[in-house]
CSV table of C-alpha atoms in Angstrom, one decimal:
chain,number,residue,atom,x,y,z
A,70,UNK,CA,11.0,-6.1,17.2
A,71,UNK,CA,9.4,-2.9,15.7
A,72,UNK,CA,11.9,-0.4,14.1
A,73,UNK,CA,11.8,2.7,15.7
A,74,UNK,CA,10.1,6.0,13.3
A,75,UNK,CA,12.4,8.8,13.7
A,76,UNK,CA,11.4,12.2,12.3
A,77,UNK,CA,13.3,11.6,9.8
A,78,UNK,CA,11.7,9.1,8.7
A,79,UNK,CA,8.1,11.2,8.8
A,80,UNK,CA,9.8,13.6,6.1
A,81,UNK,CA,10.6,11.0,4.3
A,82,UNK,CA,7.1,8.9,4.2
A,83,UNK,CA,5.2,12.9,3.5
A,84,UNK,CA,8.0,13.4,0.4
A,85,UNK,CA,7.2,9.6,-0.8
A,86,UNK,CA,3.5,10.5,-0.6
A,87,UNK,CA,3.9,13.7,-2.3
A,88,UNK,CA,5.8,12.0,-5.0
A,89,UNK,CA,2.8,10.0,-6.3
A,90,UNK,CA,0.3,12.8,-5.6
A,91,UNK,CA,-2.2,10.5,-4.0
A,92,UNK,CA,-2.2,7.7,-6.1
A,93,UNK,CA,-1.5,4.0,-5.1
A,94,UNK,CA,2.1,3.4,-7.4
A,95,UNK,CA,0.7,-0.3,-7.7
A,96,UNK,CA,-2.3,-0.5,-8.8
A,97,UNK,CA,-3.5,3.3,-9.9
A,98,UNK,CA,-6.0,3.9,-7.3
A,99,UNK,CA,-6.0,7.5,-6.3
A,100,UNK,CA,-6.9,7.2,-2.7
A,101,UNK,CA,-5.6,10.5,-1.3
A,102,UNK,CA,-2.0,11.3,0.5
A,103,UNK,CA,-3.2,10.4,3.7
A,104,UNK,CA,-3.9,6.8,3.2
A,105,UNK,CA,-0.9,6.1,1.3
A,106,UNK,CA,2.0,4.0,3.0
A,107,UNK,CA,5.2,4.1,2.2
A,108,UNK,CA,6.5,0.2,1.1
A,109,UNK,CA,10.4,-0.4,1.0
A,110,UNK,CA,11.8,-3.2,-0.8
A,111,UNK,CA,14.8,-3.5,0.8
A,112,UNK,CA,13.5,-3.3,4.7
A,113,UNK,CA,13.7,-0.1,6.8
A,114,UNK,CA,16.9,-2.0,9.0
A,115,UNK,CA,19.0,-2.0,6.3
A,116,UNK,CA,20.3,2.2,6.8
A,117,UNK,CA,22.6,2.5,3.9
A,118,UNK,CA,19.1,2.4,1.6
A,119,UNK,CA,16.6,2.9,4.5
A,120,UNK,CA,15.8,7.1,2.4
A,121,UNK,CA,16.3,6.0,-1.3
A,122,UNK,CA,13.7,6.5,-3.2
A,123,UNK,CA,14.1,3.5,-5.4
A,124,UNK,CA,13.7,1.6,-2.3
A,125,UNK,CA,10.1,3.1,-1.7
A,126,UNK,CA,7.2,3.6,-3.1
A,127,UNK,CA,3.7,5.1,-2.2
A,128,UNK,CA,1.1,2.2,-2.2
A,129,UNK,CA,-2.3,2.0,-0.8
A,130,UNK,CA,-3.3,-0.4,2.5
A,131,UNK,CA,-4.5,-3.3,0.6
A,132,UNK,CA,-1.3,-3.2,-1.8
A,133,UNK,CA,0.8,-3.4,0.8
A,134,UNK,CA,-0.3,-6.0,2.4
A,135,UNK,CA,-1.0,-7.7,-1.1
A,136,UNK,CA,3.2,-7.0,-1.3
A,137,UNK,CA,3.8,-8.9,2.1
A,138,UNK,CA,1.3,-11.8,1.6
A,139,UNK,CA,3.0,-12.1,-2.1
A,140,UNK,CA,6.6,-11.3,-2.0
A,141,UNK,CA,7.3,-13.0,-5.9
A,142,UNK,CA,5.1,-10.4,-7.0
A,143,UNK,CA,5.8,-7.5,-4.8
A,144,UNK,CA,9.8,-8.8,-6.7
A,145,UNK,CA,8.1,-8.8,-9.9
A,146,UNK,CA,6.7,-4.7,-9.7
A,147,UNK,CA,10.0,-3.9,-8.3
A,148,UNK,CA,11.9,-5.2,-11.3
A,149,UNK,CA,9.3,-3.7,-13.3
A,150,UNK,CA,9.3,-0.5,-12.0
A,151,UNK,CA,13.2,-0.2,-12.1
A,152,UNK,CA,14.3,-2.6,-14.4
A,153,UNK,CA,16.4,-5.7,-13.6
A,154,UNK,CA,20.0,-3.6,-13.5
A,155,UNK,CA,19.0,-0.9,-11.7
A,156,UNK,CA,17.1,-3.3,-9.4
A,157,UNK,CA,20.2,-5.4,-8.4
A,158,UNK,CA,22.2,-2.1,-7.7
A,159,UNK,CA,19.8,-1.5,-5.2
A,160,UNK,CA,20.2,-5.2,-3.7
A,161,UNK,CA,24.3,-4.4,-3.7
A,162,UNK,CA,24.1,-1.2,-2.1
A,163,UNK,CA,21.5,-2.6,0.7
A,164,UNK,CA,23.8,-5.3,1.1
């Protein structure tokens, strides 16, 4: 079942986009805002960090699906990207 896009959500993706001006967050390619997806860790159903920005990040098409196909390493950039601590805060308040 396919979570609905509210407009919240829109304002959300256009202020992740904006955030990495263009540029795919994993792997550096600057493919423009338009092509750019937002890619949660902690999935869109889960409200209480559904707008957090260290839930999301701006990646390109094949990245994301790269993240899907590969969830160890799509584990691996998040820890990277906010370190293990931060990371697991994330997992509590999602939980």
């Amino acid at each position: 079942m396919r979570i609905k896009i509210d407009p919240l959500d829109k304002l959300f993706s256009q202020y992740m986009r904006l955030l990495a001006d263009g540029c795919c967050e994993y792997c550096g390619k600057d493919v423009g805002y338009d092509r750019l997806q937002v890619s949660h860790f902690i999935g869109r159903r889960k409200r209480s960090v559904r707008f957090d920005p260290d839930n999301c990040c701006a990646v390109c098409f094949s990245c994301h699906n790269y993240f899907h196909q590969f969830p160890y390493y799509h584990s691996k950039f998040w820890e990277k990207r906010l370190g293990s601590d931060k990371l697991e805060e994330l997992i509590r308040r999602g939980n």
